[in-house]
Short mmCIF file of C-alpha atoms in Angstrom, two decimals:
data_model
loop_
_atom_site.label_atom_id
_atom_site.label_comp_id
_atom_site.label_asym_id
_atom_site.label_seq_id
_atom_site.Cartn_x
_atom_site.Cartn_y
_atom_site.Cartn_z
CA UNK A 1 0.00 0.00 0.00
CA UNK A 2 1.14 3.54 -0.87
CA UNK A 3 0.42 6.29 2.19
CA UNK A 4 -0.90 9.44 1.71
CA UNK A 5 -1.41 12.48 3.42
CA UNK A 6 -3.64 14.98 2.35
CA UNK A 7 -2.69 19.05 3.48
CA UNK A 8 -5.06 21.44 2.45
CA UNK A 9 -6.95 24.30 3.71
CA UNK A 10 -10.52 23.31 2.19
CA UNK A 11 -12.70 20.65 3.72
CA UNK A 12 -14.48 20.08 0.30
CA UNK A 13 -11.59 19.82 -1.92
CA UNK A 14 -10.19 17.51 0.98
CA UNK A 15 -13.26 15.87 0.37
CA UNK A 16 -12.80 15.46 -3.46
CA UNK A 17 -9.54 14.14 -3.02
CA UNK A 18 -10.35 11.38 -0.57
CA UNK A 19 -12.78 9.98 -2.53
CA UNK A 20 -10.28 10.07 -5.44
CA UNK A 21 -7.76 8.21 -3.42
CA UNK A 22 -10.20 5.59 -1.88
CA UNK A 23 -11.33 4.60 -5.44
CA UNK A 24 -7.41 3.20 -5.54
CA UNK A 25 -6.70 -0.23 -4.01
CA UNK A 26 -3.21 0.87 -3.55
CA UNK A 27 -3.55 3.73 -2.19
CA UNK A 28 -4.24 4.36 1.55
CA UNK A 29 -4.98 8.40 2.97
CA UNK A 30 -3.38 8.03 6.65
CA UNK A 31 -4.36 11.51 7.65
CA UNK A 32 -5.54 15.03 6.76
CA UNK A 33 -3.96 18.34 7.48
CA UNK A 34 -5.38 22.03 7.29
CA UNK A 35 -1.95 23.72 7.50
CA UNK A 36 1.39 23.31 7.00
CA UNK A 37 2.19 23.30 10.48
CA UNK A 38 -0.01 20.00 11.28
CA UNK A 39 0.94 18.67 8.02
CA UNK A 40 4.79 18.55 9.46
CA UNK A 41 3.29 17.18 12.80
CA UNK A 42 1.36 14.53 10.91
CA UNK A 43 4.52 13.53 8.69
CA UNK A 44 6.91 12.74 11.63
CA UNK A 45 3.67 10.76 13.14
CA UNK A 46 2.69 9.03 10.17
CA UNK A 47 5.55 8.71 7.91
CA UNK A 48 3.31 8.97 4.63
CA UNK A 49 5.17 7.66 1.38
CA UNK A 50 3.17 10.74 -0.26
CA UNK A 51 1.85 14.59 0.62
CA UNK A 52 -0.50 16.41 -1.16
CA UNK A 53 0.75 19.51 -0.10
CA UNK A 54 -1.39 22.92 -1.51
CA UNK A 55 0.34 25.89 -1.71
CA UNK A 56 -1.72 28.36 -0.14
CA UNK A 57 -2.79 27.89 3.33
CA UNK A 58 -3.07 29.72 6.85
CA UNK A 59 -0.66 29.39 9.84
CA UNK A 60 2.35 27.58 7.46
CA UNK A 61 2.03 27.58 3.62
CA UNK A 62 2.75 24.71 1.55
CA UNK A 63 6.79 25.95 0.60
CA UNK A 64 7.59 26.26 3.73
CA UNK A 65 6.04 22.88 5.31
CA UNK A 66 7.83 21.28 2.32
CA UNK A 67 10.69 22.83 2.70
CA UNK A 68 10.56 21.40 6.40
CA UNK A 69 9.44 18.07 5.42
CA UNK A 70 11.82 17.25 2.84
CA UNK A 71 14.69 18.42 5.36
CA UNK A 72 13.82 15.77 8.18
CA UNK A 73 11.74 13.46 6.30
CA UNK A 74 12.81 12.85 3.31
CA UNK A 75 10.87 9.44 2.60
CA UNK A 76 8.23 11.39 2.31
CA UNK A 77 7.58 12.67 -1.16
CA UNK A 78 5.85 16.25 -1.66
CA UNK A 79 3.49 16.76 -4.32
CA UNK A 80 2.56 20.05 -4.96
CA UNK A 81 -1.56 20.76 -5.64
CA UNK A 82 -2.06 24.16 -7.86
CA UNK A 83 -4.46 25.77 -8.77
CA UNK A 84 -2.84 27.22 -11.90
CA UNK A 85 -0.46 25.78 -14.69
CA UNK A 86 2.02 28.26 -13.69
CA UNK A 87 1.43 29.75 -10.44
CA UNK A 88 3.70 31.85 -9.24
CA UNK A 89 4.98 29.91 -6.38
CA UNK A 90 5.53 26.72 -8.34
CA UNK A 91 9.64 27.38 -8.70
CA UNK A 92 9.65 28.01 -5.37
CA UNK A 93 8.06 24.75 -4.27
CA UNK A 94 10.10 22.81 -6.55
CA UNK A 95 13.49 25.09 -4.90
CA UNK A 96 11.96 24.06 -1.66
CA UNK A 97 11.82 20.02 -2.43
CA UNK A 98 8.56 19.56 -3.99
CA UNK A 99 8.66 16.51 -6.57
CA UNK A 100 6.25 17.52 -8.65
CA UNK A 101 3.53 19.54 -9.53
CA UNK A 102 -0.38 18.32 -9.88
CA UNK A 103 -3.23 20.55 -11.28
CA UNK A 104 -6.10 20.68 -8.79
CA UNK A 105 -8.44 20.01 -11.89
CA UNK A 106 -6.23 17.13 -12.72
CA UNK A 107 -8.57 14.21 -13.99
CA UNK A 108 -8.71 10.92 -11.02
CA UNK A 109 -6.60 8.49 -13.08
CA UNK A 110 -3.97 11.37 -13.53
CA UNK A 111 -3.94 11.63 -10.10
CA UNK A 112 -3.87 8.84 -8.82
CA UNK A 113 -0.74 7.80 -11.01
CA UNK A 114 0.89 10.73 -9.79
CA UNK A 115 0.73 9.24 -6.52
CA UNK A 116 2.51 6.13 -7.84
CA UNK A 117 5.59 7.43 -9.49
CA UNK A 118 5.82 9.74 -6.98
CA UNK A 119 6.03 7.01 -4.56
CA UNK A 120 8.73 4.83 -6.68
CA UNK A 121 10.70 8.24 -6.36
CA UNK A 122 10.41 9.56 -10.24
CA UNK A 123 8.82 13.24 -10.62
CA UNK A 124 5.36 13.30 -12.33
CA UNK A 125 5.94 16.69 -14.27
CA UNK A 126 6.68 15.79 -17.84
CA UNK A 127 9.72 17.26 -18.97
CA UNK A 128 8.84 19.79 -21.50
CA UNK A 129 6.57 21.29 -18.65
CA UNK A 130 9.30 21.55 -16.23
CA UNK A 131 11.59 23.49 -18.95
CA UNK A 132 8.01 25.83 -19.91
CA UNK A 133 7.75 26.21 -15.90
CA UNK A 134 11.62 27.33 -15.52
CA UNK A 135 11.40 29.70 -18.74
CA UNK A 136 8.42 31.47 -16.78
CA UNK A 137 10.51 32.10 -13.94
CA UNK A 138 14.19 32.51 -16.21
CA UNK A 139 14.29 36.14 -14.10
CA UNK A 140 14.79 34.97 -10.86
CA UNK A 141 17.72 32.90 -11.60
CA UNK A 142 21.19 33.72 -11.35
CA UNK A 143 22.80 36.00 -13.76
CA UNK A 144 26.19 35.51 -14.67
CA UNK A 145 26.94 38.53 -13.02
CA UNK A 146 25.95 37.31 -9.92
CA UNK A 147 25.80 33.65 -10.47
CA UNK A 148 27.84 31.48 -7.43
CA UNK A 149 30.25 28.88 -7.89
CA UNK A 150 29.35 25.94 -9.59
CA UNK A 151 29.40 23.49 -6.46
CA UNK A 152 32.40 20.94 -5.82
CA UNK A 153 30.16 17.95 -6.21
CA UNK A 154 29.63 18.61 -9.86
CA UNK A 155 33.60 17.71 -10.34
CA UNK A 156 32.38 14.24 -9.23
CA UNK A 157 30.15 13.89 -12.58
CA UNK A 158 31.62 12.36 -15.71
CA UNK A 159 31.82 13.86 -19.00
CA UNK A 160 28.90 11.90 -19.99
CA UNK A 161 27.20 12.32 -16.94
CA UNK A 162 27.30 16.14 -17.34
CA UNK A 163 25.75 15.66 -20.74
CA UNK A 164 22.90 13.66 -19.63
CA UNK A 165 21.94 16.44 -17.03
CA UNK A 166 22.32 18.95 -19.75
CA UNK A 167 19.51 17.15 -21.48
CA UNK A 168 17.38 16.71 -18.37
CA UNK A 169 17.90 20.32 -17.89
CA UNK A 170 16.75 20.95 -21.52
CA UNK A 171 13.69 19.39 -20.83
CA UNK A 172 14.05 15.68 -22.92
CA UNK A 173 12.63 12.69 -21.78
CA UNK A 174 15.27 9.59 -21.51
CA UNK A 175 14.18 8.10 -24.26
CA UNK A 176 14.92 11.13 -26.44
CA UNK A 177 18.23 11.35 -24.23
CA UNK A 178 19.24 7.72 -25.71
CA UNK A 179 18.16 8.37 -28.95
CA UNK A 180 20.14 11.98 -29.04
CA UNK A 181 23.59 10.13 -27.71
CA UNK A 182 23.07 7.08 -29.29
CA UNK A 183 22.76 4.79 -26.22
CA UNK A 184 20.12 2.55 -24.51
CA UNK A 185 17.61 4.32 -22.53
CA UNK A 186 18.52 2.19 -19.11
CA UNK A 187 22.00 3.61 -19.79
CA UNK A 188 20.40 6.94 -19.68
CA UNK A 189 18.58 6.07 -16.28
CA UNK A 190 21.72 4.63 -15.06
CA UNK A 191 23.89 8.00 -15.62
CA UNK A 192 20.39 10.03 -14.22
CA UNK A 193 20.87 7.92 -10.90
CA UNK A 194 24.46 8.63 -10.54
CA UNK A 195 23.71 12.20 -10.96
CA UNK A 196 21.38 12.71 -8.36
CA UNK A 197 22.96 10.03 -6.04
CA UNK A 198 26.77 12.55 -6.47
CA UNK A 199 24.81 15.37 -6.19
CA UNK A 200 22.53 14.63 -3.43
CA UNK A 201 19.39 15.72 -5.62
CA UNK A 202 16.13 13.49 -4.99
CA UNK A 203 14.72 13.67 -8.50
CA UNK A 204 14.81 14.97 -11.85
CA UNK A 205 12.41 17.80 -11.56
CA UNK A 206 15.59 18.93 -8.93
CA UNK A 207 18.59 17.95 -11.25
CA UNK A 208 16.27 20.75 -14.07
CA UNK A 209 16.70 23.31 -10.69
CA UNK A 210 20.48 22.42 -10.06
CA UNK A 211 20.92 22.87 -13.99
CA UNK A 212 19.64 26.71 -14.51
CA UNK A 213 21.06 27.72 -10.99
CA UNK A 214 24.56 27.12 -11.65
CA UNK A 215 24.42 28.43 -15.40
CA UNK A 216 25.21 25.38 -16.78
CA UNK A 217 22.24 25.89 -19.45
CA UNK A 218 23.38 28.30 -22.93
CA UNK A 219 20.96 31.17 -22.22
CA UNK A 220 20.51 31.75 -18.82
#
């Protein structure tokens, strides 16, 4: 059984989503939060393998419980319920741990698999909307005026390592990865868990962050 805890502010879209969830056999809702602050209570009680975190709430918003969660629980996967395709806290949730972003609107099936591969550790934002969400917020990364220094850990990366998180970063999928340097797509996934295993990164949606922070895509 995958765990789930549900954080949001709303009693009837809690509602919506626990019927959603108890429609999956494999999927178990542990608890239900109204803040961020109980939601980070609730984690270290219940150690859920997944949070439905929203964004917007009273008392502790969803960045900030995330950013607490994923610090001292980091079993527990975030998944990040908006309201809009681009809101404008979605980098920030992402910065702050978040694997993945989830429409609110979001059809039942779609979420409920989003609850899977979140749980098996993968991020459930397709790549091309990862790259779309970074180009929205392209301002508030570092410029190379003021960018820092590219961290020691990325010394650790191979030459072919470095390219396959240049094409994470540019937003292809691993199979177009394989197909782009000519090698088998579980060679690709190999090289993407190296990466985030030398970096200390949890998932690709974070290896896309690491990326445009340290200028290491041509344009930003």
């Amino acid at each position: 059984m995958i765990t789930v805890l549900l954080v949001d502010d709303q009693p009837l879209i809690r509602l919506g989503f626990r019927m959603v969830l108890g429609s999956a056999s494999d999927l178990e809702l542990v608890g239900e939060a109204e803040n961020g602050a109980v939601a980070v209570r609730l984690v270290r009680e219940l150690d859920p393998d997944v949070v439905l975190m929203d964004i917007r709430m009273p008392v502790m918003d969803g960045i900030e419980a995330t950013r607490e969660i994923t610090a001292s629980a980091p079993r527990s996967k975030v998944l990040i319920l908006t309201t809009f395709d681009l809101d404008e806290y979605a980098f920030a949730a992402l910065n702050a741990g978040a694997s993945g972003l989830l429409l609110k609107d979001a059809d039942p099936t779609e979420l409920i698999n989003a609850v899977r591969t979140i749980s098996r550790g993968d991020a459930v934002i397709a790549p091309r909307m990862t790259r779309r969400l970074l180009d929205t917020f392209a301002d508030r990364m570092p410029t190379p005026a003021r960018r820092v220094p590219v961290p020691d850990n990325l010394t650790r990366l191979t030459p072919r390592e470095r390219e396959v998180l240049i094409e994470v970063a540019a937003g292809l999928s691993n199979s177009e990865i394989a197909e782009r340097l000519t090698v088998a797509e579980t060679t690709v996934k190999t090289h993407l868990g190296r990466i985030l295993s030398k970096l200390g990164l949890r998932d690709r949606v974070q290896v896309v962050v690491f990326a445009y922070q340290n200028g290491m895509i041509e344009g930003t």
